[in-house]
Each structure stands twice: as structure tokens, then as C-alpha cells.
Backbone as numpy.savetxt, mean C-alpha at the origin, in Angstrom:
# Nx Ny Nz CAx CAy CAz Cx Cy Cz
2.77 -9.57 -13.99 1.64 -9.16 -14.82 0.54 -10.21 -14.81
0.95 -11.49 -14.75 -0.02 -12.58 -14.70 -0.88 -12.48 -13.45
-0.23 -12.15 -12.32 -0.97 -12.00 -11.07 -1.95 -10.83 -11.16
-1.54 -9.76 -11.80 -2.37 -8.57 -11.90 -3.61 -8.83 -12.75
-3.48 -9.67 -13.79 -4.62 -9.97 -14.66 -5.75 -10.66 -13.91
-5.41 -11.36 -12.83 -6.43 -12.06 -12.05 -7.43 -11.09 -11.42
-7.01 -9.84 -11.22 -7.88 -8.86 -10.56 -8.78 -8.12 -11.54
-8.47 -8.15 -12.84 -9.20 -7.36 -13.82 -10.71 -7.67 -13.87
-11.13 -8.94 -13.83 -12.58 -9.20 -13.89 -13.35 -8.54 -12.75
-12.77 -8.48 -11.56 -13.45 -7.88 -10.42 -13.49 -6.36 -10.54
-12.41 -5.77 -11.08 -12.40 -4.32 -11.28 -13.43 -3.93 -12.34
-13.55 -4.76 -13.40 -14.56 -4.47 -14.44 -15.97 -4.56 -13.87
-16.19 -5.51 -13.00 -17.53 -5.70 -12.42 -17.93 -4.50 -11.56
-16.98 -3.97 -10.81 -17.27 -2.86 -9.92 -16.57 -1.58 -10.41
-16.56 -1.40 -11.71 -15.83 -0.25 -12.25 -16.45 1.09 -11.82
-17.75 1.12 -11.59 -18.38 2.36 -11.15 -17.83 2.78 -9.78
-17.85 1.85 -8.82 -17.31 2.16 -7.50 -15.83 2.49 -7.56
-15.10 1.77 -8.43 -13.66 2.00 -8.55 -13.39 3.41 -9.09
-14.13 3.81 -10.13 -13.93 5.15 -10.72 -14.30 6.24 -9.72
-15.41 6.05 -8.99 -15.82 7.04 -7.99 -14.78 7.15 -6.87
-14.25 6.00 -6.42 -13.24 6.02 -5.37 -11.97 6.70 -5.81
-11.50 6.37 -7.02 -10.28 7.00 -7.55 -10.52 8.48 -7.78
-11.71 8.85 -8.28 -12.02 10.25 -8.50 -12.01 11.05 -7.20
-12.62 10.48 -6.15 -12.62 11.15 -4.85 -11.21 11.29 -4.30
-10.38 10.28 -4.53 -8.99 10.33 -4.06 -8.20 11.42 -4.79
-8.37 11.50 -6.11 -7.64 12.51 -6.89 -8.08 13.92 -6.52
-9.39 14.10 -6.29 -9.89 15.42 -5.86 -9.28 15.79 -4.50
-9.22 14.83 -3.59 -8.63 15.07 -2.28 -7.16 15.46 -2.40
-6.42 14.72 -3.21 -5.00 15.03 -3.41 -4.80 16.39 -4.06
-5.67 16.71 -5.02 -5.57 18.00 -5.70 -5.77 19.16 -4.73
-6.75 19.01 -3.83 -6.99 20.05 -2.82 -5.79 20.18 -1.88
-5.19 19.05 -1.53 -4.01 19.08 -0.66 -2.85 19.79 -1.34
-2.70 19.56 -2.64 -1.61 20.18 -3.40 -1.84 21.68 -3.61
-3.07 22.14 -3.47 -3.35 23.56 -3.64 -2.90 24.38 -2.43
-2.83 23.74 -1.26 -2.53 24.47 -0.03 -1.16 25.16 -0.06
-0.05 24.46 -0.42 1.24 25.17 -0.47 1.23 26.36 -1.44
0.53 26.21 -2.58 0.48 27.31 -3.55 -0.32 28.49 -2.98
-1.37 28.19 -2.24 -2.15 29.24 -1.61 -1.32 29.98 -0.55
-0.53 29.24 0.20 0.35 29.86 1.19 1.40 30.74 0.51
1.88 30.27 -0.65 2.84 31.07 -1.44 2.24 32.43 -1.81
1.01 32.39 -2.33 0.35 33.64 -2.68 0.15 34.53 -1.47
-0.21 33.92 -0.36 -0.45 34.69 0.87 0.82 35.40 1.32
1.95 34.71 1.29 3.21 35.29 1.75 3.72 36.36 0.78
3.59 36.11 -0.52 4.17 37.01 -1.52 3.32 38.24 -1.81
2.01 38.05 -1.84 1.15 39.13 -2.34 0.38 39.87 -1.25
0.20 39.26 -0.09 -0.55 39.94 0.97 0.16 41.22 1.44
1.52 41.23 1.60 2.18 42.48 2.02 1.97 43.62 1.02
1.79 43.29 -0.27 1.59 44.35 -1.27 0.15 44.85 -1.30
-0.77 44.01 -0.79 -2.18 44.39 -0.74 -2.73 44.12 0.67
-2.25 44.85 1.67 -2.69 44.58 3.04 -4.16 44.93 3.23
-4.78 44.26 4.18 -6.19 44.54 4.48 -6.92 43.29 4.90
-7.95 43.48 5.73 -8.72 42.35 6.24 -9.47 41.63 5.12
-9.89 42.38 4.10 -10.65 41.78 3.00 -9.80 40.77 2.23
-8.54 41.12 1.97 -7.64 40.20 1.26 -7.37 38.97 2.11
-7.15 39.20 3.41 -6.88 38.08 4.31 -8.09 37.17 4.41
-9.29 37.78 4.47 -10.52 36.99 4.56 -10.70 36.10 3.33
-10.27 36.58 2.17 -10.38 35.79 0.94 -9.59 34.49 1.05
-8.38 34.56 1.58 -7.56 33.36 1.75 -8.15 32.42 2.79
-8.71 33.00 3.85 -9.32 32.18 4.91 -10.51 31.41 4.35
-11.34 32.08 3.54 -12.52 31.43 2.95 -12.11 30.31 2.00
-11.08 30.58 1.18 -10.60 29.55 0.25 -10.08 28.34 1.01
-9.31 28.57 2.08 -8.81 27.45 2.90 -9.95 26.67 3.53
-11.00 27.37 3.95 -12.17 26.69 4.53 -12.85 25.81 3.49
-13.02 26.34 2.28 -13.65 25.56 1.21 -12.83 24.34 0.84
-11.51 24.51 0.83 -10.62 23.36 0.57 -10.80 22.30 1.64
-10.94 22.72 2.90 -11.14 21.78 4.01 -12.44 21.01 3.85
-13.50 21.70 3.39 -14.79 21.04 3.18 -14.67 19.98 2.08
-14.02 20.34 0.98 -13.83 19.38 -0.12 -12.99 18.19 0.34
-11.97 18.46 1.18 -11.13 17.38 1.71 -11.94 16.40 2.54
-12.85 16.93 3.36 -13.70 16.06 4.18 -14.57 15.17 3.30
-15.22 15.76 2.31 -16.09 14.99 1.40 -15.28 13.98 0.59
-14.10 14.41 0.11 -13.26 13.51 -0.69 -12.76 12.32 0.11
-12.33 12.58 1.35 -11.84 11.47 2.19 -12.95 10.48 2.50
-14.16 11.00 2.74 -15.30 10.11 2.96 -15.57 9.28 1.71
-15.47 9.94 0.53 -15.75 9.25 -0.73 -14.80 8.11 -0.99
-13.46 8.35 -0.86 -12.56 7.24 -1.19 -12.60 6.14 -0.14
-12.91 6.48 1.10 -13.07 5.42 2.10 -14.29 4.56 1.80
-15.38 5.21 1.42 -16.62 4.48 1.14 -16.47 3.57 -0.07
-15.93 4.12 -1.17 -15.92 3.36 -2.41 -14.73 2.42 -2.53
-13.57 2.79 -2.03 -12.40 1.91 -2.15 -12.45 0.77 -1.12
-12.73 1.09 0.13 -12.81 0.04 1.15 -14.04 -0.82 0.95
-15.16 -0.19 0.56 -16.36 -0.98 0.28 -16.16 -1.90 -0.90
-15.43 -1.43 -1.91 -15.11 -2.25 -3.09 -14.32 -3.49 -2.69
-13.34 -3.33 -1.80 -12.51 -4.47 -1.40 -13.34 -5.53 -0.69
-14.33 -5.11 0.09 -15.22 -6.07 0.78 -16.10 -6.83 -0.21
-16.58 -6.12 -1.23 -17.41 -6.80 -2.24 -16.59 -7.82 -3.02
-15.36 -7.45 -3.36 -14.50 -8.37 -4.11 -14.15 -9.58 -3.25
-13.90 -9.35 -1.98 -13.63 -10.47 -1.06 -14.82 -11.42 -1.02
-16.02 -10.87 -0.97 -17.25 -11.67 -0.94 -17.37 -12.50 -2.20
-17.11 -11.89 -3.36 -17.23 -12.60 -4.65 -16.19 -13.72 -4.76
-14.96 -13.44 -4.37 -13.91 -14.47 -4.46 -14.22 -15.63 -3.53
-14.72 -15.31 -2.34 -15.04 -16.38 -1.38 -16.17 -17.27 -1.90
-17.19 -16.67 -2.51 -18.28 -17.47 -3.09 -17.79 -18.31 -4.27
-16.95 -17.71 -5.10 -16.39 -18.44 -6.24 -15.52 -19.60 -5.77
-14.77 -19.36 -4.71 -13.91 -20.41 -4.16 -14.74 -21.56 -3.59
-15.82 -21.22 -2.90 -16.68 -22.25 -2.33 -17.34 -23.10 -3.41
-17.82 -22.45 -4.48 -18.43 -23.20 -5.59 -17.40 -24.11 -6.26
-16.17 -23.62 -6.37 -15.12 -24.42 -6.99 -14.80 -25.66 -6.13
-14.76 -25.47 -4.82 -14.48 -26.60 -3.92 -15.58 -27.67 -4.00
-16.83 -27.25 -4.25 -17.93 -28.21 -4.39 -17.82 -29.00 -5.69
-17.18 -28.43 -6.71 -17.06 -29.10 -8.01 -15.93 -30.13 -8.03
-14.88 -29.91 -7.25 -13.70 -30.78 -7.29 -14.00 -32.16 -6.69
-13.31 -33.16 -7.21 -13.61 -34.53 -6.81 -12.74 -35.00 -5.64
-13.02 -36.25 -5.22 -12.33 -36.82 -4.05 -10.84 -36.98 -4.30
-10.43 -37.36 -5.50 -9.01 -37.54 -5.81 -8.23 -36.24 -5.59
-8.84 -35.10 -5.94 -8.15 -33.82 -5.74 -8.00 -33.52 -4.26
-9.06 -33.77 -3.49 -9.01 -33.48 -2.06 -8.04 -34.39 -1.32
-7.85 -35.61 -1.83 -6.90 -36.52 -1.18 -5.46 -36.02 -1.28
-5.19 -35.19 -2.29 -3.84 -34.65 -2.46 -3.63 -33.34 -1.70
-4.71 -32.81 -1.13 -4.62 -31.53 -0.44 -4.61 -31.71 1.07
-4.17 -30.65 1.76 -4.21 -30.61 3.22 -5.32 -29.66 3.64
-6.17 -30.13 4.54 -7.33 -29.34 4.93 -6.92 -27.99 5.51
-5.90 -28.00 6.37 -5.45 -26.75 6.99 -4.95 -25.75 5.97
-4.28 -26.23 4.93 -3.78 -25.34 3.89 -4.93 -24.72 3.11
-5.97 -25.51 2.84 -7.15 -24.98 2.15 -7.83 -23.91 3.01
-7.89 -24.17 4.32 -8.48 -23.19 5.24 -7.67 -21.90 5.24
-6.36 -22.03 5.19 -5.49 -20.85 5.19 -5.69 -20.03 3.92
-5.85 -20.70 2.79 -6.05 -19.98 1.53 -7.39 -19.25 1.52
-8.38 -19.84 2.16 -9.71 -19.23 2.18 -9.84 -18.13 3.23
-8.88 -17.99 4.11 -8.95 -16.97 5.17 -7.79 -15.98 5.06
-6.58 -16.43 5.37 -5.44 -15.52 5.41 -5.07 -14.98 4.02
-5.06 -15.85 3.02 -4.72 -15.39 1.67 -5.79 -14.46 1.11
-7.04 -14.78 1.40 -8.14 -13.93 0.93 -8.10 -12.57 1.63
-7.70 -12.56 2.90 -7.56 -11.29 3.63 -6.45 -10.44 3.01
-5.38 -11.08 2.58 -4.28 -10.34 1.93 -4.75 -9.74 0.61
-5.59 -10.46 -0.12 -6.15 -9.95 -1.38 -7.05 -8.75 -1.10
-7.87 -8.85 -0.06 -8.75 -7.74 0.30 -7.94 -6.49 0.68
-6.89 -6.67 1.46 -6.05 -5.53 1.87 -5.39 -4.87 0.66
-5.00 -5.70 -0.32 -4.40 -5.13 -1.54 -5.42 -4.31 -2.31
-6.63 -4.85 -2.48 -7.66 -4.15 -3.23 -8.07 -2.85 -2.55
-8.19 -2.89 -1.21 -8.64 -1.71 -0.50 -7.53 -0.70 -0.26
-6.66 -1.04 0.68 -5.61 -0.11 1.09 -4.47 -0.03 0.09
-4.08 -1.17 -0.49 -2.93 -1.21 -1.39 -3.12 -0.38 -2.64
-4.23 -0.60 -3.35 -4.50 0.14 -4.58 -4.69 1.62 -4.26
-5.33 1.90 -3.13 -5.56 3.28 -2.71 -4.23 4.03 -2.53
-3.31 3.45 -1.75 -2.03 4.11 -1.49 -1.21 4.19 -2.77
-1.29 3.18 -3.62 -0.53 3.19 -4.88 -0.94 4.37 -5.76
-2.26 4.52 -5.98 -2.74 5.63 -6.81 -2.42 6.96 -6.15
-2.62 7.04 -4.85 -2.33 8.26 -4.10 -0.86 8.65 -4.23
0.03 7.67 -4.05 1.47 7.95 -4.10 1.90 8.40 -5.49
1.43 7.70 -6.53 1.83 8.04 -7.91 1.35 9.45 -8.27
0.09 9.75 -7.97 -0.47 11.05 -8.33 0.23 12.19 -7.59
0.42 12.02 -6.27 1.04 13.08 -5.47 2.50 13.29 -5.89
3.23 12.21 -6.15 4.63 12.34 -6.56 4.74 13.09 -7.88
3.92 12.70 -8.87 3.99 13.35 -10.18 3.64 14.83 -10.07
2.55 15.14 -9.38 2.10 16.53 -9.30 3.02 17.38 -8.43
3.51 16.82 -7.33 4.42 17.59 -6.46 5.73 17.89 -7.18
6.25 16.90 -7.90 7.49 17.12 -8.67 7.25 18.19 -9.75
6.10 18.12 -10.42 5.77 19.11 -11.45 5.71 20.53 -10.86
5.06 20.66 -9.69 4.93 21.97 -9.06 6.29 22.50 -8.58
7.13 21.61 -8.09 8.47 22.02 -7.65 9.30 22.51 -8.84
9.20 21.79 -9.95 9.92 22.21 -11.16 9.35 23.53 -11.69
8.03 23.74 -11.56 7.41 24.97 -12.00 7.91 26.16 -11.19
8.09 25.95 -9.88 8.56 27.04 -9.01 10.01 27.38 -9.31
10.86 26.35 -9.35 12.30 26.60 -9.61 12.92 25.29 -10.11
13.10 25.20 -11.41 13.59 23.95 -12.00 15.01 23.61 -11.53
15.87 24.60 -11.44 17.26 24.37 -11.05 17.34 23.82 -9.63
16.57 24.40 -8.72 16.55 23.92 -7.33 15.96 22.52 -7.26
14.89 22.28 -8.02 14.26 20.96 -8.03 15.23 19.88 -8.52
15.99 20.20 -9.57 16.95 19.24 -10.12 18.00 18.85 -9.06
18.48 19.83 -8.31 19.48 19.55 -7.29 18.90 18.77 -6.11
17.65 19.08 -5.78 17.00 18.38 -4.65 16.76 16.91 -4.98
16.49 16.60 -6.25 16.16 15.22 -6.64 17.39 14.33 -6.84
18.58 14.87 -6.64 19.80 14.07 -6.84 19.83 12.80 -5.97
19.42 12.84 -4.66 19.48 11.61 -3.85 18.38 10.60 -4.17
17.29 11.04 -4.82 16.11 10.18 -4.96 16.29 8.98 -5.89
17.10 9.05 -6.98 17.26 7.86 -7.83 17.83 6.64 -7.11
18.53 6.85 -6.01 19.05 5.70 -5.26 17.93 4.82 -4.72
16.77 5.43 -4.48 15.62 4.66 -4.00 15.15 3.68 -5.07
15.16 4.12 -6.33 14.74 3.25 -7.43 15.68 2.05 -7.56
16.97 2.28 -7.39 17.94 1.17 -7.45 17.67 0.19 -6.32
17.42 0.72 -5.13 17.14 -0.12 -3.96 15.86 -0.92 -4.18
14.84 -0.27 -4.72 13.56 -0.92 -5.00 13.75 -2.08 -5.98
14.52 -1.85 -7.04 14.76 -2.88 -8.05 15.49 -4.09 -7.46
16.43 -3.83 -6.56 17.23 -4.91 -5.97 16.39 -5.80 -5.06
15.39 -5.23 -4.38 14.65 -5.98 -3.36 13.34 -6.58 -3.84
12.88 -6.18 -5.03 11.53 -6.54 -5.45 11.30 -8.05 -5.52
12.22 -8.80 -6.12 12.04 -10.25 -6.25 12.20 -10.96 -4.92
13.17 -10.53 -4.14 13.45 -11.19 -2.87 12.27 -11.06 -1.90
11.64 -9.89 -1.89 10.50 -9.69 -1.00 9.35 -10.61 -1.41
9.12 -10.78 -2.71 8.07 -11.68 -3.19 8.31 -13.12 -2.75
9.55 -13.58 -2.85 9.88 -14.94 -2.43 9.64 -15.14 -0.94
10.04 -14.15 -0.15 9.90 -14.29 1.30 8.43 -14.24 1.73
7.62 -13.43 1.06 6.19 -13.42 1.34 5.55 -14.76 0.98
5.99 -15.35 -0.12 5.49 -16.67 -0.51 5.79 -17.69 0.57
7.00 -17.66 1.11 7.40 -18.59 2.17 6.56 -18.39 3.42
6.26 -17.13 3.75 5.45 -16.83 4.94 4.05 -17.38 4.78
3.42 -17.14 3.63 2.05 -17.60 3.40 1.97 -19.13 3.40
2.94 -19.79 2.79 2.94 -21.25 2.76 3.14 -21.83 4.16
4.00 -21.21 4.94 4.24 -21.71 6.29 3.02 -21.51 7.18
2.28 -20.41 6.96 1.04 -20.20 7.71 0.04 -21.30 7.40
0.05 -21.79 6.15 -0.79 -22.93 5.79 -0.40 -24.19 6.55
0.90 -24.38 6.77 1.37 -25.54 7.54 0.89 -25.47 8.99
0.92 -24.27 9.57 0.46 -24.11 10.95 -1.03 -24.42 11.05
-1.81 -23.89 10.10 -3.25 -24.15 10.09 -3.53 -25.63 9.93
-2.77 -26.29 9.07 -2.93 -27.73 8.86 -2.61 -28.51 10.14
-1.57 -28.10 10.84 -1.20 -28.78 12.09 -2.31 -28.65 13.13
-2.87 -27.45 13.26 -3.96 -27.25 14.22 -5.18 -28.08 13.85
-5.52 -28.07 12.57 -6.70 -28.83 12.13 -6.51 -30.32 12.35
-5.30 -30.84 12.06 -5.03 -32.27 12.25 -5.11 -32.66 13.73
-4.61 -31.81 14.61 -4.66 -32.10 16.04 -6.09 -32.08 16.58
-6.89 -31.13 16.08 -8.28 -31.06 16.55 -9.09 -32.25 16.06
-8.89 -32.64 14.80 -9.65 -33.78 14.27 -9.18 -35.11 14.87
-7.92 -35.18 15.26 -7.40 -36.43 15.84 -7.11 -36.34 17.32
-7.91 -35.53 18.04 -7.63 -35.27 19.46 -7.72 -36.54 20.30
-8.63 -37.45 19.96 -8.76 -38.68 20.74 -7.55 -39.59 20.57
-7.01 -39.63 19.37 -5.80 -40.45 19.13 -4.62 -39.88 19.91
-4.51 -38.54 19.94 -3.42 -37.91 20.70 -3.51 -38.25 22.19
-4.73 -38.20 22.72 -4.91 -38.55 24.14 -4.61 -40.02 24.39
-5.04 -40.86 23.44 -4.86 -42.31 23.62 -3.38 -42.68 23.67
-2.55 -42.04 22.87 -1.12 -42.36 22.81 -0.25 -41.35 23.57
-0.89 -40.50 24.36 -0.20 -39.53 25.23 0.83 -38.72 24.42
0.36 -38.10 23.34 1.25 -37.33 22.47 1.05 -35.81 22.61
0.37 -35.40 23.71 0.07 -33.98 23.86 1.34 -33.12 23.92
2.32 -33.54 24.72 3.53 -32.74 24.89 4.33 -32.68 23.59
4.38 -33.78 22.86 5.10 -33.81 21.59 4.47 -32.83 20.60
3.14 -32.85 20.50 2.45 -31.95 19.57 2.57 -30.49 20.00
2.63 -30.25 21.31 2.81 -28.89 21.81 4.17 -28.33 21.39
5.20 -29.17 21.54 6.54 -28.74 21.13 6.61 -28.52 19.62
5.95 -29.41 18.88 5.92 -29.29 17.43 5.24 -27.98 17.00
4.13 -27.65 17.65 3.40 -26.43 17.33 4.23 -25.20 17.69
4.92 -25.28 18.82 5.78 -24.17 19.24 6.91 -23.94 18.24
7.47 -25.02 17.73 8.56 -24.91 16.76 8.06 -24.32 15.43
6.86 -24.72 15.01 6.27 -24.17 13.79 6.05 -22.66 13.93
5.58 -22.23 15.09 5.36 -20.81 15.31 6.67 -20.03 15.37
7.69 -20.65 15.96 9.00 -19.99 16.01 9.55 -19.80 14.59
9.36 -20.82 13.76 9.82 -20.72 12.37 9.01 -19.67 11.61
7.72 -19.56 11.92 6.87 -18.55 11.28 7.34 -17.14 11.64
7.73 -16.96 12.90 8.26 -15.66 13.34 9.53 -15.32 12.58
10.41 -16.31 12.43 11.67 -16.07 11.72 11.44 -15.69 10.26
10.46 -16.34 9.63 10.17 -16.02 8.23 9.60 -14.61 8.10
8.77 -14.21 9.06 8.26 -12.84 9.04 9.36 -11.83 9.31
10.29 -12.20 10.20 11.41 -11.31 10.49 12.31 -11.13 9.27
12.40 -12.18 8.44 13.22 -12.07 7.23 12.64 -11.04 6.27
11.29 -10.93 6.24 10.64 -9.90 5.43 10.88 -8.52 6.05
10.75 -8.46 7.39 10.93 -7.19 8.09 12.35 -6.67 7.95
13.32 -7.57 7.89 14.72 -7.14 7.76 14.95 -6.36 6.47
14.27 -6.79 5.39 14.42 -6.06 4.12 13.84 -4.66 4.25
12.62 -4.58 4.83 12.01 -3.27 5.00 12.75 -2.44 6.04
13.51 -3.10 6.93 14.35 -2.38 7.87 15.45 -1.62 7.17
15.79 -2.03 5.95 16.77 -1.30 5.14 16.06 -0.36 4.18
14.98 -0.84 3.58 14.29 -0.11 2.51 13.67 1.20 3.02
12.84 1.11 4.07 12.11 2.29 4.56 13.04 3.37 5.13
13.99 3.03 6.03 14.87 4.10 6.52 15.70 4.76 5.42
16.06 3.99 4.38 16.82 4.58 3.28 16.00 5.63 2.55
14.70 5.36 2.35 13.83 6.35 1.72 13.70 7.60 2.58
13.54 7.40 3.90 13.44 8.55 4.81 14.73 9.36 4.78
15.87 8.67 4.74 17.16 9.36 4.69 17.30 10.18 3.40
16.85 9.59 2.28 16.94 10.30 0.99 16.08 11.56 1.01
14.87 11.47 1.60 14.01 12.66 1.71 14.67 13.70 2.62
15.32 13.22 3.70 16.00 14.15 4.60 17.15 14.89 3.92
17.93 14.16 3.11 19.03 14.79 2.37 18.47 15.80 1.36
17.35 15.44 0.71 16.73 16.37 -0.24 16.27 17.65 0.47
15.71 17.49 1.68 15.29 18.66 2.45 16.47 19.53 2.84
17.58 18.88 3.19 18.79 19.63 3.56 19.30 20.45 2.36
19.32 19.83 1.18 19.75 20.54 -0.02 18.83 21.71 -0.32
17.52 21.48 -0.15 16.55 22.54 -0.41 16.75 23.73 0.53
16.94 23.44 1.82 17.12 24.52 2.79 18.40 25.31 2.52
19.47 24.60 2.14 20.75 25.27 1.94 20.76 26.11 0.66
20.45 25.46 -0.46 20.51 26.16 -1.75 19.34 27.13 -1.89
18.14 26.68 -1.50 16.97 27.56 -1.60 17.08 28.75 -0.67
17.60 28.51 0.55 17.78 29.62 1.48 18.72 30.68 0.95
19.81 30.26 0.32 20.75 31.22 -0.27 20.10 31.97 -1.44
19.25 31.29 -2.20 18.55 31.95 -3.32 17.60 33.03 -2.81
16.93 32.74 -1.68 16.03 33.74 -1.10 16.83 34.96 -0.63
17.96 34.73 0.04 18.79 35.85 0.53 19.37 36.66 -0.62
19.62 35.98 -1.75 20.17 36.68 -2.92 19.08 37.36 -3.75
17.82 37.13 -3.39 16.73 37.74 -4.13 16.36 37.01 -5.40
16.90 35.80 -5.61 16.60 35.03 -6.81 15.30 34.23 -6.67
14.84 34.06 -5.43 13.63 33.27 -5.15 12.84 33.99 -4.07
11.54 34.12 -4.29 10.72 34.79 -3.27 10.53 33.88 -2.06
10.24 34.50 -0.93 10.04 33.72 0.30 8.84 32.79 0.16
7.77 33.28 -0.47 6.59 32.44 -0.67 6.88 31.23 -1.53
7.65 31.42 -2.59 8.02 30.30 -3.47 8.87 29.29 -2.71
9.77 29.79 -1.87 10.63 28.91 -1.08 9.80 28.06 -0.10
8.83 28.72 0.54 7.95 28.00 1.48 7.11 26.96 0.73
6.57 27.34 -0.42 5.75 26.41 -1.21 6.59 25.24 -1.71
7.82 25.53 -2.15 8.71 24.48 -2.64 8.94 23.43 -1.55
9.24 23.90 -0.33 9.46 22.97 0.77 8.18 22.28 1.21
7.06 22.97 1.01 5.78 22.33 1.29 5.53 21.14 0.39
5.81 21.29 -0.90 5.66 20.18 -1.84 6.69 19.08 -1.57
7.88 19.47 -1.13 8.88 18.47 -0.78 8.42 17.63 0.41
7.79 18.29 1.39 7.26 17.55 2.54 6.09 16.65 2.13
5.31 17.11 1.14 4.21 16.26 0.64 4.74 14.98 0.00
5.98 15.03 -0.50 6.59 13.84 -1.09 6.98 12.80 -0.04
7.10 13.21 1.22 7.58 12.30 2.27 6.65 11.11 2.43
5.33 11.37 2.55 4.39 10.26 2.76 4.35 9.31 1.56
4.21 9.80 0.31 4.20 8.85 -0.82 5.47 8.01 -0.91
6.63 8.62 -0.63 7.88 7.86 -0.72 7.93 6.76 0.33
7.46 7.08 1.54 7.40 6.06 2.59 6.26 5.07 2.32
5.16 5.58 1.74 4.02 4.71 1.45 4.32 3.69 0.37
5.31 3.98 -0.49 5.68 3.02 -1.54 6.13 1.71 -0.91
6.95 1.80 0.15 7.39 0.57 0.82 6.24 -0.20 1.41
5.28 0.53 2.03 4.13 -0.13 2.65 3.22 -0.77 1.60
2.96 -0.01 0.52 2.07 -0.55 -0.51 2.73 -1.71 -1.24
4.06 -1.67 -1.36 4.75 -2.78 -2.00 4.60 -4.05 -1.16
4.63 -3.89 0.15 4.42 -5.02 1.05 3.03 -5.61 0.85
2.00 -4.73 0.82 0.63 -5.19 0.60 0.46 -5.82 -0.77
1.14 -5.24 -1.78 1.02 -5.76 -3.15 1.59 -7.17 -3.25
2.77 -7.37 -2.68 3.38 -8.70 -2.73 2.52 -9.73 -2.01
2.00 -9.37 -0.84 1.13 -10.29 -0.10 -0.15 -10.57 -0.88
-0.71 -9.51 -1.52 -1.93 -9.71 -2.30 -1.71 -10.59 -3.51
-0.58 -10.40 -4.21 -0.28 -11.22 -5.38 -0.04 -12.68 -4.98
0.72 -12.87 -3.90 0.98 -14.24 -3.43 -0.32 -14.90 -3.02
-1.17 -14.15 -2.28 -2.45 -14.71 -1.85 -3.34 -15.06 -3.03
-3.39 -14.19 -4.05 -4.23 -14.45 -5.22 -3.71 -15.64 -6.01
-2.40 -15.80 -6.10 -1.83 -16.95 -6.80 -2.20 -18.26 -6.10
-2.18 -18.24 -4.76 -2.53 -19.45 -4.01 -4.02 -19.76 -4.14
-4.85 -18.73 -4.21 -6.29 -18.95 -4.42 -6.55 -19.45 -5.84
-5.81 -18.90 -6.81 -5.97 -19.32 -8.21 -5.57 -20.79 -8.40
-4.66 -21.28 -7.58 -4.30 -22.70 -7.67 -5.53 -23.59 -7.47
-6.45 -23.12 -6.63 -7.70 -23.87 -6.41 -8.70 -23.58 -7.52
-8.84 -22.31 -7.87 -9.84 -21.92 -8.88 -9.56 -22.52 -10.25
-8.27 -22.74 -10.57 -7.90 -23.27 -11.88 -7.81 -24.80 -11.90
-7.98 -25.42 -10.75 -7.95 -26.89 -10.69 -9.21 -27.46 -11.34
-9.07 -28.64 -11.94 -10.20 -29.29 -12.60 -10.35 -30.72 -12.10
-11.59 -31.17 -11.91 -11.81 -32.56 -11.50 -11.47 -33.54 -12.63
-11.21 -34.78 -12.27 -10.89 -35.79 -13.28 -12.04 -36.03 -14.23
-13.25 -35.98 -13.68 -14.45 -36.19 -14.49 -15.20 -34.88 -14.58
-15.33 -34.34 -15.77 -16.06 -33.07 -15.96 -17.56 -33.30 -15.90
């Protein structure tokens, strides 16, 4: 929560763009959620009212939905991605002003390469969180809530049985949340070490040549990069378990839906259109469930990056 509070001043400053971006995203998601219901009506009611006029009505509605989707997608890209660039610009300027205020004693305790890494790689992680991360988070939460509601509206009993595998994802998420944050912290800090090594070699290139230390520094740099790869792989290993498990849970839910829902259709307890719409909403859940893992990755990187930037912003010189 402490990390999240760091972002509030920037959201308040650009609240107009943020509200417009979120509004465009919700409108886009709402139009997407209307499509399965429209198909349900088409399958269930068109045979009872055949005719080109009825069919044309559905075609026109689908066309209008497509137009709104185009405008909505343009809107959230413009305002959410543009917002992240503005926030990146503000943080970078604030960071530069802070570095000008700090005294020599503070700089003597810091490593130049690490400061460069915080101003580039960590700031990029913050930008990705503000732009893509927040976007996917809001999108996933809204689509999951609305899709689950629509599935329960169509057939609550079938929805309850389909959701049986999904709570396992929450348990998995809870188990990995802290570990992923720690590993991202290690990756960001190690990237600072690599940047520091490069900066030190460039600034002391004449000394390296004078003492013929080129090969030693090359091996040292290679070892640092190998360690950086291993730290990134440690993060990937967690997502190698997390993401496939979510996909498997969605697959099991789809299997339950096809088996139980199919029997309900044959027994006349569920209309074919409702069955198609139900599975349509279930498929809409696939992307948000998989997107949770991706957005969680961006969120952890963004929080770690913001914490490392705040270490500089909250520092104070000895003499005010």
C-alpha cells in the first residue's frame, strides 16, 4: 500500500486523462460483453421470427458495436498510454531537480551506475505499470466481474459448477505474491550493478589500458550478465508455474461447461443460444485470467522501480 500511495499525486494531477481513459476502456469492454448476448438472441429468437429484416437488425447492431469498439480502443490507447508518458516526464524532472539539491557527501555514498539505472530502467518499469499495467488491471477486473455476473444470470447452477476449479488460482496467487516481489527487487538491483560496472570501466578506460586489465574486466562483465540472466530466469520459473496453471483451470472450466451444459441443452433445460452465450462469456474470462499474471509482473516491477526512485526523492542533504 505504501508503494501505491507514491502514485496518487500523479493520478490526481492527470485525473481528467485517467478518467477518460478508464471510461473509454469500460465502454469498450461493455460492447465486447454485449456480443455473446446478441448472439444468444440471434440463435434463440431468429428461428421464431425469420426474415431478412430481423437479420438485418442484428447485422446493424453488430456494426454499431464495432464502431464503438474502434473509438473506445483509440480512446484508451490515447489517454492511458499518453498519461504514462506524462507521468514519466514529471518523475524524471522531479528526480533531476532532487539530484541537483543533494550534496557531495550523499553522492560519495552512491554509485553512479546505480543512479543511472534508477533514472532509466526503474523509471521505464514505472511507466509500463502506469500505462499497460493499470490498463490491464482495470480491464481484467471489470471483465471478470461482468462475465461472471452474466454467466450466473444465464444459469446459476451451471456457473457454480464451472467455477469450481477457479479458486485454486487465488491460492496460487497468494503463495507467489511475496516471492515474485523479492525476485524482481533482486533483478533491478543487479541491473544497477551492471550499469555501475559499465560506467566505471568507461570512466577509467585509460587506467584499464595502462594495467592491461581488459580481459579481466571482460570476464567480470560476462559473469555479471550471466548472473543477471539467472535472476531473470528465477522470476520466469515462477510464472512458468503460475500462467499454465491458470490456463489449465480455464480449460477444466470449459470442459465442465461443455459436458454439463451440453446435457442441459439436450434435456431442454437450457436453450442453445444461452449455452453459446455462456461459453462465450467463459472464453472472455480466458484473457483476464491470463492477463492477471502479466499485470502482476508489471505491477511488481513498477512498485520495485518506484521504491528505488523514492530512495532518491526522499533523501535529504546534510545542509538544508
